[in-house]
Amino acid sequence: MVVRDGRIVWVGEEAGLQGWTGKWMNLQGRRVLPGLIDAHMHPLFLADTARQISCTPPLIHSIEDLVTEIRRQRQSGGADAWIKAWGYDEGKWSEGRAPTRWDLDRAAPDVPVIVYRTCSHMAVVNSVALAIAGISKETPDPPGGEIVRDSDGEPTGLLRENAKALVTPFIPVQTMEESATALAELSPQLLGHGITAITDLMARREPEDDLDLYRKARERGLQPRTVLYYLWEHLRKRPVIDPSIRSRQSPVHVGGIKLFADGSISGRTAWIDPVYRGNEVTGGMATTSWEELLAAAEAAKENQVQLVIHGMGNRAIDMIVDTFRGTKGWLADMPSIRIEHAALPSPKAIQGAVETGIAIVFQPIFLFAEIESYLHNIGRERTRGAYPVQTMLE
């Protein structure tokens, strides 16, 4: 094997090495693997959660454990600082349910609190946070979202999908300088796992452009090559991506447009049929429309970038494939359209994706990380058929 300028340029039998010059290394029979490309990441989320309360075992096993940890942080934090936590999965907790505003109020009745579910498609906030965001009994559900309510119509604090956006503008964010440093500090962890190229599937273009952030992070030591996928909601009004920031020769560049067709299986917001177990009505929700899909695809085509669509439930995947069935790809050397996750694709959708050239990006680790919720929400039979990698390959 010959390596030049950090790249493998030749592989073959030892006799073929004649004529090559340079430094020789004998690896003593050890394996050599190429750097891994993580095609679906959220590096900013990873950097941010490193400074939040982790709701996963062994620290948190129950709502009471969470209350204790929030109370501890409240006592050591600022007078009005938001308390943030992430990663809860009610299926792994002793109570078997999600926390509510009233649980969080017991821990911090006087400062805002937000706790993100493991899937990031849902979050729970306390009463102070609801008041800050102006969410009350009279607040309507936003399109593609739900403010979960009790039997009296009062918000429980649980916000599904697009309802999270009602609170987001009020949560203080790190400065670009702080975020750049936090991203740079991820390098040892990423490289230690062999990951040499990463993606950000939720890159923002407003109020500040994440491209500038990642460039600054690279100056501070972020080593993996980085490809950004702008959220469609940030491009809808001005769907133009300058060619200079799309160059794949750059270690940080824009590679596509991202939007969501539904939510998550574990959070019961993925758009599925039949409906979720234990509920004769709820089959999740669509968070976009075929009109939006077509508009985003046209923007991706005009800018010569990929269109990346989150789709987990069979109804969402069917909608995506049916919308683009027979569409000719606009990129010559890679799939023009990707479906992210594709937990429960129908045989018809799989065939349509293959015929149209739509790529599927699986994350079967969900079956390990969220197995309790999958079994509870869709049952053993559908769980067994989730993420059909072998079928797709065949």
mmCIF file of C-alpha atoms in Angstrom:
data_model
loop_
_atom_site.group_PDB
_atom_site.id
_atom_site.type_symbol
_atom_site.label_atom_id
_atom_site.label_comp_id
_atom_site.label_asym_id
_atom_site.label_seq_id
_atom_site.Cartn_x
_atom_site.Cartn_y
_atom_site.Cartn_z
ATOM 1 C CA MET A 1 0.000 0.000 0.000
ATOM 2 C CA VAL A 2 1.282 3.453 -0.914
ATOM 3 C CA VAL A 3 0.171 6.593 0.927
ATOM 4 C CA ARG A 4 0.844 10.046 -0.466
ATOM 5 C CA ASP A 5 -0.290 13.328 1.091
ATOM 6 C CA GLY A 6 -2.561 11.506 3.516
ATOM 7 C CA ARG A 7 -4.320 9.436 0.848
ATOM 8 C CA ILE A 8 -4.000 5.820 -0.275
ATOM 9 C CA VAL A 9 -2.877 6.024 -3.909
ATOM 10 C CA TRP A 10 -1.977 2.373 -4.624
ATOM 11 C CA VAL A 11 -2.759 -1.099 -3.247
ATOM 12 C CA GLY A 12 -1.379 -4.344 -4.628
ATOM 13 C CA GLU A 13 1.160 -7.147 -4.383
ATOM 14 C CA GLU A 14 4.624 -6.419 -3.000
ATOM 15 C CA ALA A 15 6.217 -6.885 -6.428
ATOM 16 C CA GLY A 16 4.286 -3.856 -7.653
ATOM 17 C CA LEU A 17 6.082 -1.552 -5.208
ATOM 18 C CA GLN A 18 9.159 -1.317 -7.420
ATOM 19 C CA GLY A 19 9.728 2.234 -8.498
ATOM 20 C CA TRP A 20 8.027 3.800 -5.468
ATOM 21 C CA THR A 21 10.293 5.769 -3.124
ATOM 22 C CA GLY A 22 9.729 7.123 0.322
ATOM 23 C CA LYS A 23 9.554 6.026 3.942
ATOM 24 C CA TRP A 24 8.791 2.329 4.530
ATOM 25 C CA MET A 25 6.633 1.135 7.447
ATOM 26 C CA ASN A 26 6.002 -2.478 8.460
ATOM 27 C CA LEU A 27 2.635 -2.695 10.244
ATOM 28 C CA GLN A 28 3.387 -6.214 11.523
ATOM 29 C CA GLY A 29 0.200 -7.715 10.120
ATOM 30 C CA ARG A 30 -2.169 -5.176 11.641
ATOM 31 C CA ARG A 31 -5.330 -4.164 9.804
ATOM 32 C CA VAL A 32 -5.559 -0.829 7.982
ATOM 33 C CA LEU A 33 -9.001 0.722 7.712
ATOM 34 C CA PRO A 34 -9.971 3.866 5.803
ATOM 35 C CA GLY A 35 -11.269 6.846 7.737
ATOM 36 C CA LEU A 36 -14.987 6.594 8.454
ATOM 37 C CA ILE A 37 -17.492 9.097 7.058
ATOM 38 C CA ASP A 38 -20.436 9.655 9.387
ATOM 39 C CA ALA A 39 -23.194 10.507 6.905
ATOM 40 C CA HIS A 40 -25.710 11.588 9.551
ATOM 41 C CA MET A 41 -24.504 13.584 12.522
ATOM 42 C CA HIS A 42 -25.431 16.553 14.664
ATOM 43 C CA PRO A 43 -22.028 17.785 15.905
ATOM 44 C CA LEU A 44 -23.398 20.997 17.401
ATOM 45 C CA PHE A 45 -25.905 18.995 19.414
ATOM 46 C CA LEU A 46 -23.122 16.672 20.553
ATOM 47 C CA ALA A 47 -20.960 19.612 21.612
ATOM 48 C CA ASP A 48 -23.855 21.326 23.377
ATOM 49 C CA THR A 49 -25.102 18.279 25.279
ATOM 50 C CA ALA A 50 -21.645 17.685 26.702
ATOM 51 C CA ARG A 51 -22.457 20.621 29.008
ATOM 52 C CA GLN A 52 -26.014 19.579 29.877
ATOM 53 C CA ILE A 53 -27.572 17.097 32.279
ATOM 54 C CA SER A 54 -27.474 13.608 30.781
ATOM 55 C CA CYS A 55 -30.737 11.747 31.381
ATOM 56 C CA THR A 56 -29.249 8.354 30.584
ATOM 57 C CA PRO A 57 -28.129 5.584 32.925
ATOM 58 C CA PRO A 58 -26.094 5.278 35.070
ATOM 59 C CA LEU A 59 -26.834 8.852 36.213
ATOM 60 C CA ILE A 60 -30.610 8.912 35.703
ATOM 61 C CA HIS A 61 -32.920 5.901 36.074
ATOM 62 C CA SER A 62 -36.201 7.646 36.906
ATOM 63 C CA ILE A 63 -38.099 10.916 36.985
ATOM 64 C CA GLU A 64 -37.158 11.237 40.646
ATOM 65 C CA ASP A 65 -33.474 10.953 39.725
ATOM 66 C CA LEU A 66 -33.999 13.720 37.146
ATOM 67 C CA VAL A 67 -35.748 15.938 39.703
ATOM 68 C CA THR A 68 -32.837 15.440 42.093
ATOM 69 C CA GLU A 69 -30.234 16.308 39.451
ATOM 70 C CA ILE A 70 -32.107 19.409 38.245
ATOM 71 C CA ARG A 71 -32.532 20.552 41.844
ATOM 72 C CA ARG A 72 -28.808 20.125 42.400
ATOM 73 C CA GLN A 73 -27.971 22.168 39.309
ATOM 74 C CA ARG A 74 -30.508 24.825 40.280
ATOM 75 C CA GLN A 75 -28.719 25.311 43.583
ATOM 76 C CA SER A 76 -25.361 25.783 41.877
ATOM 77 C CA GLY A 77 -26.548 27.798 38.845
ATOM 78 C CA GLY A 78 -27.422 31.404 38.163
ATOM 79 C CA ALA A 79 -30.570 33.149 39.304
ATOM 80 C CA ASP A 80 -32.285 33.050 35.899
ATOM 81 C CA ALA A 81 -30.182 30.645 33.820
ATOM 82 C CA TRP A 82 -32.015 28.004 31.785
ATOM 83 C CA ILE A 83 -31.427 24.447 32.939
ATOM 84 C CA LYS A 84 -31.097 22.046 30.017
ATOM 85 C CA ALA A 85 -31.089 18.244 29.987
ATOM 86 C CA TRP A 86 -31.135 15.694 27.203
ATOM 87 C CA GLY A 87 -31.572 12.024 26.371
ATOM 88 C CA TYR A 88 -34.558 10.821 28.402
ATOM 89 C CA ASP A 89 -36.348 7.690 27.262
ATOM 90 C CA GLU A 90 -39.421 6.905 29.327
ATOM 91 C CA GLY A 91 -39.097 3.258 28.305
ATOM 92 C CA LYS A 92 -35.926 2.976 30.378
ATOM 93 C CA TRP A 93 -37.275 4.762 33.459
ATOM 94 C CA SER A 94 -38.944 3.078 36.422
ATOM 95 C CA GLU A 95 -42.109 5.199 36.084
ATOM 96 C CA GLY A 96 -42.505 4.236 32.406
ATOM 97 C CA ARG A 97 -43.703 7.714 31.410
ATOM 98 C CA ALA A 98 -42.323 11.053 30.259
ATOM 99 C CA PRO A 99 -41.833 13.818 32.821
ATOM 100 C CA THR A 100 -44.340 16.677 32.963
ATOM 101 C CA ARG A 101 -44.121 20.380 33.751
ATOM 102 C CA TRP A 102 -45.242 19.584 37.284
ATOM 103 C CA ASP A 103 -42.380 17.124 37.802
ATOM 104 C CA LEU A 104 -39.905 19.750 36.642
ATOM 105 C CA ASP A 105 -41.595 22.435 38.774
ATOM 106 C CA ARG A 106 -40.791 20.409 41.885
ATOM 107 C CA ALA A 107 -37.113 20.646 40.989
ATOM 108 C CA ALA A 108 -36.985 24.243 39.762
ATOM 109 C CA PRO A 109 -40.148 26.290 40.291
ATOM 110 C CA ASP A 110 -38.472 29.633 39.621
ATOM 111 C CA VAL A 111 -36.166 29.161 36.596
ATOM 112 C CA PRO A 112 -36.900 27.787 33.104
ATOM 113 C CA VAL A 113 -36.127 24.132 32.420
ATOM 114 C CA ILE A 114 -36.142 22.146 29.163
ATOM 115 C CA VAL A 115 -35.508 18.408 28.882
ATOM 116 C CA TYR A 116 -35.035 16.897 25.410
ATOM 117 C CA ARG A 117 -36.086 13.357 24.628
ATOM 118 C CA THR A 118 -33.436 10.973 23.259
ATOM 119 C CA CYS A 119 -34.850 11.344 19.733
ATOM 120 C CA SER A 120 -34.778 15.173 19.941
ATOM 121 C CA HIS A 121 -38.258 15.227 18.380
ATOM 122 C CA MET A 122 -39.866 16.019 21.720
ATOM 123 C CA ALA A 123 -39.052 18.125 24.755
ATOM 124 C CA VAL A 124 -40.577 18.801 28.154
ATOM 125 C CA VAL A 125 -40.512 22.259 29.752
ATOM 126 C CA ASN A 126 -41.565 23.511 33.167
ATOM 127 C CA SER A 127 -44.197 26.133 33.970
ATOM 128 C CA VAL A 128 -41.713 29.005 33.934
ATOM 129 C CA ALA A 129 -40.584 28.094 30.414
ATOM 130 C CA LEU A 130 -44.190 27.802 29.229
ATOM 131 C CA ALA A 131 -44.923 31.260 30.627
ATOM 132 C CA ILE A 132 -41.832 32.766 28.987
ATOM 133 C CA ALA A 133 -42.918 31.339 25.623
ATOM 134 C CA GLY A 134 -46.525 32.454 26.140
ATOM 135 C CA ILE A 135 -47.915 28.917 25.881
ATOM 136 C CA SER A 136 -51.250 28.490 27.636
ATOM 137 C CA LYS A 137 -54.498 26.536 27.445
ATOM 138 C CA GLU A 138 -55.599 28.773 24.575
ATOM 139 C CA THR A 139 -52.444 28.364 22.457
ATOM 140 C CA PRO A 140 -53.229 26.393 19.277
ATOM 141 C CA ASP A 141 -51.021 23.569 18.060
ATOM 142 C CA PRO A 142 -48.600 24.777 15.381
ATOM 143 C CA PRO A 143 -48.604 23.070 11.966
ATOM 144 C CA GLY A 144 -46.684 19.781 12.231
ATOM 145 C CA GLY A 145 -46.524 19.954 16.025
ATOM 146 C CA GLU A 146 -48.501 19.251 19.179
ATOM 147 C CA ILE A 147 -48.757 20.857 22.598
ATOM 148 C CA VAL A 148 -49.675 17.832 24.701
ATOM 149 C CA ARG A 149 -52.515 18.605 27.131
ATOM 150 C CA ASP A 150 -54.179 16.937 30.097
ATOM 151 C CA SER A 151 -57.886 16.097 30.381
ATOM 152 C CA ASP A 152 -58.655 19.727 31.279
ATOM 153 C CA GLY A 153 -56.821 21.079 28.241
ATOM 154 C CA GLU A 154 -53.860 22.373 30.230
ATOM 155 C CA PRO A 155 -50.416 21.985 28.611
ATOM 156 C CA THR A 156 -48.480 19.208 30.352
ATOM 157 C CA GLY A 157 -45.157 20.715 29.273
ATOM 158 C CA LEU A 158 -44.576 18.054 26.598
ATOM 159 C CA LEU A 159 -43.973 19.576 23.156
ATOM 160 C CA ARG A 160 -43.931 17.337 20.090
ATOM 161 C CA GLU A 161 -42.121 18.092 16.823
ATOM 162 C CA ASN A 162 -42.708 21.660 15.568
ATOM 163 C CA ALA A 163 -44.229 22.709 18.901
ATOM 164 C CA LYS A 164 -40.672 22.805 20.277
ATOM 165 C CA ALA A 165 -40.094 25.864 18.080
ATOM 166 C CA LEU A 166 -42.499 27.841 20.283
ATOM 167 C CA VAL A 167 -39.904 27.731 23.057
ATOM 168 C CA THR A 168 -36.607 27.640 21.143
ATOM 169 C CA PRO A 169 -36.333 31.409 20.477
ATOM 170 C CA PHE A 170 -36.304 32.095 24.210
ATOM 171 C CA ILE A 171 -33.470 29.698 25.077
ATOM 172 C CA PRO A 172 -30.083 31.433 25.297
ATOM 173 C CA VAL A 173 -27.551 30.048 22.845
ATOM 174 C CA GLN A 174 -23.787 29.941 23.001
ATOM 175 C CA THR A 175 -21.854 32.636 21.211
ATOM 176 C CA MET A 176 -20.156 31.639 17.981
ATOM 177 C CA GLU A 177 -16.828 31.757 19.810
ATOM 178 C CA GLU A 178 -18.057 29.363 22.501
ATOM 179 C CA SER A 179 -19.603 26.989 19.962
ATOM 180 C CA ALA A 180 -16.461 26.971 17.803
ATOM 181 C CA THR A 181 -14.358 26.002 20.803
ATOM 182 C CA ALA A 182 -16.829 23.282 21.823
ATOM 183 C CA LEU A 183 -16.792 21.835 18.294
ATOM 184 C CA ALA A 184 -12.998 21.858 18.153
ATOM 185 C CA GLU A 185 -12.917 19.938 21.430
ATOM 186 C CA LEU A 186 -14.802 17.077 19.721
ATOM 187 C CA SER A 187 -11.830 16.257 17.473
ATOM 188 C CA PRO A 188 -10.066 13.778 19.798
ATOM 189 C CA GLN A 189 -13.323 11.895 20.382
ATOM 190 C CA LEU A 190 -14.179 11.733 16.665
ATOM 191 C CA LEU A 191 -10.709 10.775 15.488
ATOM 192 C CA GLY A 192 -10.412 8.265 18.317
ATOM 193 C CA HIS A 193 -13.356 6.399 16.766
ATOM 194 C CA GLY A 194 -11.838 6.585 13.299
ATOM 195 C CA ILE A 195 -14.247 9.251 12.058
ATOM 196 C CA THR A 196 -12.403 11.541 9.640
ATOM 197 C CA ALA A 197 -15.402 13.184 7.923
ATOM 198 C CA ILE A 198 -18.615 14.425 9.519
ATOM 199 C CA THR A 199 -21.893 16.003 8.508
ATOM 200 C CA ASP A 200 -24.260 18.435 10.177
ATOM 201 C CA LEU A 201 -27.793 17.501 9.128
ATOM 202 C CA MET A 202 -29.387 20.517 10.825
ATOM 203 C CA ALA A 203 -27.161 23.394 9.747
ATOM 204 C CA ARG A 204 -28.633 26.862 10.157
ATOM 205 C CA ARG A 205 -28.256 29.855 7.884
ATOM 206 C CA GLU A 206 -29.891 32.291 10.277
ATOM 207 C CA PRO A 207 -29.585 34.195 12.521
ATOM 208 C CA GLU A 208 -25.913 33.272 11.941
ATOM 209 C CA ASP A 209 -24.541 31.010 9.237
ATOM 210 C CA ASP A 210 -23.189 27.722 10.612
ATOM 211 C CA LEU A 211 -20.715 27.649 7.731
ATOM 212 C CA ASP A 212 -18.867 30.517 9.422
ATOM 213 C CA LEU A 213 -19.045 28.653 12.723
ATOM 214 C CA TYR A 214 -17.497 25.453 11.337
ATOM 215 C CA ARG A 215 -14.784 27.403 9.563
ATOM 216 C CA LYS A 216 -13.908 29.052 12.850
ATOM 217 C CA ALA A 217 -13.988 25.667 14.599
ATOM 218 C CA ARG A 218 -11.567 24.289 12.025
ATOM 219 C CA GLU A 219 -9.181 27.160 12.747
ATOM 220 C CA ARG A 220 -9.341 26.090 16.403
ATOM 221 C CA GLY A 221 -8.599 22.450 15.757
ATOM 222 C CA LEU A 222 -11.667 20.649 14.364
ATOM 223 C CA GLN A 223 -9.941 18.167 12.072
ATOM 224 C CA PRO A 224 -12.584 15.994 10.357
ATOM 225 C CA ARG A 225 -13.801 17.250 6.991
ATOM 226 C CA THR A 226 -17.289 18.702 7.407
ATOM 227 C CA VAL A 227 -20.307 18.792 5.091
ATOM 228 C CA LEU A 228 -23.298 20.949 6.052
ATOM 229 C CA TYR A 229 -26.941 20.392 5.112
ATOM 230 C CA TYR A 230 -28.988 23.561 5.517
ATOM 231 C CA LEU A 231 -32.461 23.261 7.039
ATOM 232 C CA TRP A 232 -35.084 23.958 4.387
ATOM 233 C CA GLU A 233 -36.921 26.349 6.710
ATOM 234 C CA HIS A 234 -33.847 28.612 6.541
ATOM 235 C CA LEU A 235 -33.702 28.490 2.739
ATOM 236 C CA ARG A 236 -37.357 28.642 1.774
ATOM 237 C CA LYS A 237 -37.464 32.424 1.343
ATOM 238 C CA ARG A 238 -34.009 32.686 -0.263
ATOM 239 C CA PRO A 239 -33.174 29.290 -1.804
ATOM 240 C CA VAL A 240 -29.794 30.225 -3.220
ATOM 241 C CA ILE A 241 -26.519 28.595 -2.139
ATOM 242 C CA ASP A 242 -23.438 30.355 -3.489
ATOM 243 C CA PRO A 243 -21.321 28.029 -5.669
ATOM 244 C CA SER A 244 -18.178 29.046 -3.781
ATOM 245 C CA ILE A 245 -19.383 27.340 -0.577
ATOM 246 C CA ARG A 246 -20.422 24.127 -2.379
ATOM 247 C CA SER A 247 -16.926 23.137 -3.510
ATOM 248 C CA ARG A 248 -16.077 19.643 -2.296
ATOM 249 C CA GLN A 249 -12.421 20.602 -2.386
ATOM 250 C CA SER A 250 -13.003 22.714 0.712
ATOM 251 C CA PRO A 251 -12.679 20.940 4.099
ATOM 252 C CA VAL A 252 -15.902 22.707 5.155
ATOM 253 C CA HIS A 253 -18.633 23.050 2.538
ATOM 254 C CA VAL A 254 -22.393 22.887 1.974
ATOM 255 C CA GLY A 255 -23.639 19.591 0.549
ATOM 256 C CA GLY A 256 -27.404 19.741 0.661
ATOM 257 C CA ILE A 257 -30.817 20.755 1.959
ATOM 258 C CA LYS A 258 -32.590 18.985 4.842
ATOM 259 C CA LEU A 259 -36.242 18.767 5.801
ATOM 260 C CA PHE A 260 -38.455 16.528 7.942
ATOM 261 C CA ALA A 261 -41.373 14.422 6.729
ATOM 262 C CA ASP A 262 -42.316 13.057 10.176
ATOM 263 C CA GLY A 263 -41.001 12.384 13.683
ATOM 264 C CA SER A 264 -39.650 9.376 15.592
ATOM 265 C CA ILE A 265 -40.876 5.832 16.322
ATOM 266 C CA SER A 266 -39.858 5.969 19.975
ATOM 267 C CA GLY A 267 -41.586 9.336 20.429
ATOM 268 C CA ARG A 268 -44.779 8.094 18.673
ATOM 269 C CA THR A 269 -44.561 10.964 16.168
ATOM 270 C CA ALA A 270 -43.317 9.030 13.124
ATOM 271 C CA TRP A 271 -46.162 8.842 10.576
ATOM 272 C CA ILE A 272 -47.241 5.177 10.512
ATOM 273 C CA ASP A 273 -50.106 2.883 9.620
ATOM 274 C CA PRO A 274 -51.400 0.849 11.476
ATOM 275 C CA VAL A 275 -51.451 3.252 14.414
ATOM 276 C CA TYR A 276 -49.343 2.913 17.563
ATOM 277 C CA ARG A 277 -50.159 0.200 20.078
ATOM 278 C CA GLY A 278 -52.483 1.231 22.908
ATOM 279 C CA ASN A 279 -53.984 4.093 20.901
ATOM 280 C CA GLU A 280 -56.728 3.725 18.316
ATOM 281 C CA VAL A 281 -56.158 7.208 16.900
ATOM 282 C CA THR A 282 -52.499 8.193 16.985
ATOM 283 C CA GLY A 283 -50.512 7.244 13.927
ATOM 284 C CA GLY A 284 -47.977 10.023 14.330
ATOM 285 C CA MET A 285 -47.922 13.038 12.069
ATOM 286 C CA ALA A 286 -46.642 14.390 8.782
ATOM 287 C CA THR A 287 -44.431 17.439 9.301
ATOM 288 C CA THR A 288 -44.287 18.482 5.662
ATOM 289 C CA SER A 289 -46.323 18.189 2.449
ATOM 290 C CA TRP A 290 -45.626 17.008 -1.074
ATOM 291 C CA GLU A 291 -45.686 20.663 -2.177
ATOM 292 C CA GLU A 292 -42.859 21.443 0.250
ATOM 293 C CA LEU A 293 -40.952 18.371 -0.884
ATOM 294 C CA LEU A 294 -41.172 19.487 -4.508
ATOM 295 C CA ALA A 295 -40.155 23.058 -3.675
ATOM 296 C CA ALA A 296 -37.137 21.840 -1.689
ATOM 297 C CA ALA A 297 -36.190 19.458 -4.515
ATOM 298 C CA GLU A 298 -36.318 22.262 -7.058
ATOM 299 C CA ALA A 299 -34.026 24.360 -4.836
ATOM 300 C CA ALA A 300 -31.619 21.421 -4.435
ATOM 301 C CA LYS A 301 -31.584 20.910 -8.210
ATOM 302 C CA GLU A 302 -30.972 24.595 -8.910
ATOM 303 C CA ASN A 303 -28.093 24.646 -6.436
ATOM 304 C CA GLN A 304 -26.736 21.232 -7.474
ATOM 305 C CA VAL A 305 -26.804 19.774 -3.938
ATOM 306 C CA GLN A 306 -28.458 16.769 -2.316
ATOM 307 C CA LEU A 307 -31.987 16.779 -0.917
ATOM 308 C CA VAL A 308 -32.031 14.963 2.433
ATOM 309 C CA ILE A 309 -35.390 14.033 3.974
ATOM 310 C CA HIS A 310 -36.022 12.614 7.439
ATOM 311 C CA GLY A 311 -38.597 9.831 7.123
ATOM 312 C CA MET A 312 -39.157 7.051 9.674
ATOM 313 C CA GLY A 313 -42.756 5.854 9.422
ATOM 314 C CA ASN A 314 -44.116 3.887 6.467
ATOM 315 C CA ARG A 315 -46.633 6.617 5.549
ATOM 316 C CA ALA A 316 -43.930 9.298 5.498
ATOM 317 C CA ILE A 317 -41.598 7.115 3.428
ATOM 318 C CA ASP A 318 -44.416 6.290 1.004
ATOM 319 C CA MET A 319 -45.152 10.011 0.599
ATOM 320 C CA ILE A 320 -41.506 10.782 -0.176
ATOM 321 C CA VAL A 321 -41.084 7.958 -2.682
ATOM 322 C CA ASP A 322 -44.447 8.623 -4.362
ATOM 323 C CA THR A 323 -43.611 12.323 -4.688
ATOM 324 C CA PHE A 324 -40.345 11.625 -6.494
ATOM 325 C CA ARG A 325 -41.119 8.337 -8.234
ATOM 326 C CA GLY A 326 -39.545 8.451 -11.678
ATOM 327 C CA THR A 327 -37.705 11.735 -11.018
ATOM 328 C CA LYS A 328 -34.392 11.973 -12.826
ATOM 329 C CA GLY A 329 -31.464 12.732 -10.524
ATOM 330 C CA TRP A 330 -29.622 16.009 -10.992
ATOM 331 C CA LEU A 331 -26.268 14.955 -9.505
ATOM 332 C CA ALA A 332 -23.948 12.867 -11.644
ATOM 333 C CA ASP A 333 -21.768 11.141 -9.036
ATOM 334 C CA MET A 334 -24.050 10.626 -6.022
ATOM 335 C CA PRO A 335 -27.755 10.122 -5.236
ATOM 336 C CA SER A 336 -29.702 13.367 -5.598
ATOM 337 C CA ILE A 337 -32.260 12.384 -2.924
ATOM 338 C CA ARG A 338 -31.691 10.652 0.416
ATOM 339 C CA ILE A 339 -34.170 9.339 2.959
ATOM 340 C CA GLU A 340 -32.755 9.417 6.475
ATOM 341 C CA HIS A 341 -33.548 6.580 8.923
ATOM 342 C CA ALA A 342 -36.331 4.812 6.923
ATOM 343 C CA ALA A 343 -37.293 2.684 9.913
ATOM 344 C CA LEU A 344 -40.434 1.078 8.465
ATOM 345 C CA PRO A 345 -40.323 1.207 4.662
ATOM 346 C CA SER A 346 -43.021 -0.696 2.782
ATOM 347 C CA PRO A 347 -41.993 -3.173 0.063
ATOM 348 C CA LYS A 348 -43.531 -0.781 -2.472
ATOM 349 C CA ALA A 349 -41.426 2.119 -1.162
ATOM 350 C CA ILE A 350 -38.245 0.044 -1.216
ATOM 351 C CA GLN A 351 -38.862 -0.906 -4.843
ATOM 352 C CA GLY A 352 -39.701 2.676 -5.763
ATOM 353 C CA ALA A 353 -36.568 4.002 -4.062
ATOM 354 C CA VAL A 354 -34.405 1.509 -5.936
ATOM 355 C CA GLU A 355 -35.998 2.298 -9.294
ATOM 356 C CA THR A 356 -35.737 6.067 -8.765
ATOM 357 C CA GLY A 357 -32.217 6.014 -7.351
ATOM 358 C CA ILE A 358 -33.178 7.348 -3.927
ATOM 359 C CA ALA A 359 -30.533 6.543 -1.318
ATOM 360 C CA ILE A 360 -31.448 5.176 2.122
ATOM 361 C CA VAL A 361 -29.337 6.164 5.131
ATOM 362 C CA PHE A 362 -30.115 3.715 7.953
ATOM 363 C CA GLN A 363 -29.373 4.094 11.669
ATOM 364 C CA PRO A 364 -30.228 0.630 13.052
ATOM 365 C CA ILE A 365 -28.599 1.574 16.365
ATOM 366 C CA PHE A 366 -32.061 2.853 17.324
ATOM 367 C CA LEU A 367 -33.073 -0.781 17.781
ATOM 368 C CA PHE A 368 -30.434 -1.012 20.498
ATOM 369 C CA ALA A 369 -30.743 2.434 22.038
ATOM 370 C CA GLU A 370 -34.559 2.625 22.053
ATOM 371 C CA ILE A 371 -35.645 -1.023 21.965
ATOM 372 C CA GLU A 372 -38.045 -0.692 24.909
ATOM 373 C CA SER A 373 -39.947 2.133 23.213
ATOM 374 C CA TYR A 374 -40.050 0.323 19.864
ATOM 375 C CA LEU A 375 -41.508 -2.827 21.424
ATOM 376 C CA HIS A 376 -44.033 -0.818 23.409
ATOM 377 C CA ASN A 377 -45.076 1.472 20.538
ATOM 378 C CA ILE A 378 -45.215 -0.843 17.525
ATOM 379 C CA GLY A 379 -44.937 -4.360 18.946
ATOM 380 C CA ARG A 380 -42.494 -7.187 18.448
ATOM 381 C CA GLU A 381 -43.489 -8.098 14.886
ATOM 382 C CA ARG A 382 -43.078 -4.616 13.392
ATOM 383 C CA THR A 383 -39.926 -4.044 15.412
ATOM 384 C CA ARG A 384 -38.476 -7.238 13.960
ATOM 385 C CA GLY A 385 -39.091 -5.855 10.461
ATOM 386 C CA ALA A 386 -37.641 -2.407 11.126
ATOM 387 C CA TYR A 387 -34.540 -1.190 9.282
ATOM 388 C CA PRO A 388 -34.559 -3.961 6.633
ATOM 389 C CA VAL A 389 -30.949 -3.516 5.547
ATOM 390 C CA GLN A 390 -30.644 -6.972 3.975
ATOM 391 C CA THR A 391 -33.826 -6.483 1.937
ATOM 392 C CA MET A 392 -32.550 -3.141 0.664
ATOM 393 C CA LEU A 393 -29.206 -4.639 -0.318
ATOM 394 C CA GLU A 394 -30.900 -7.462 -2.186
#
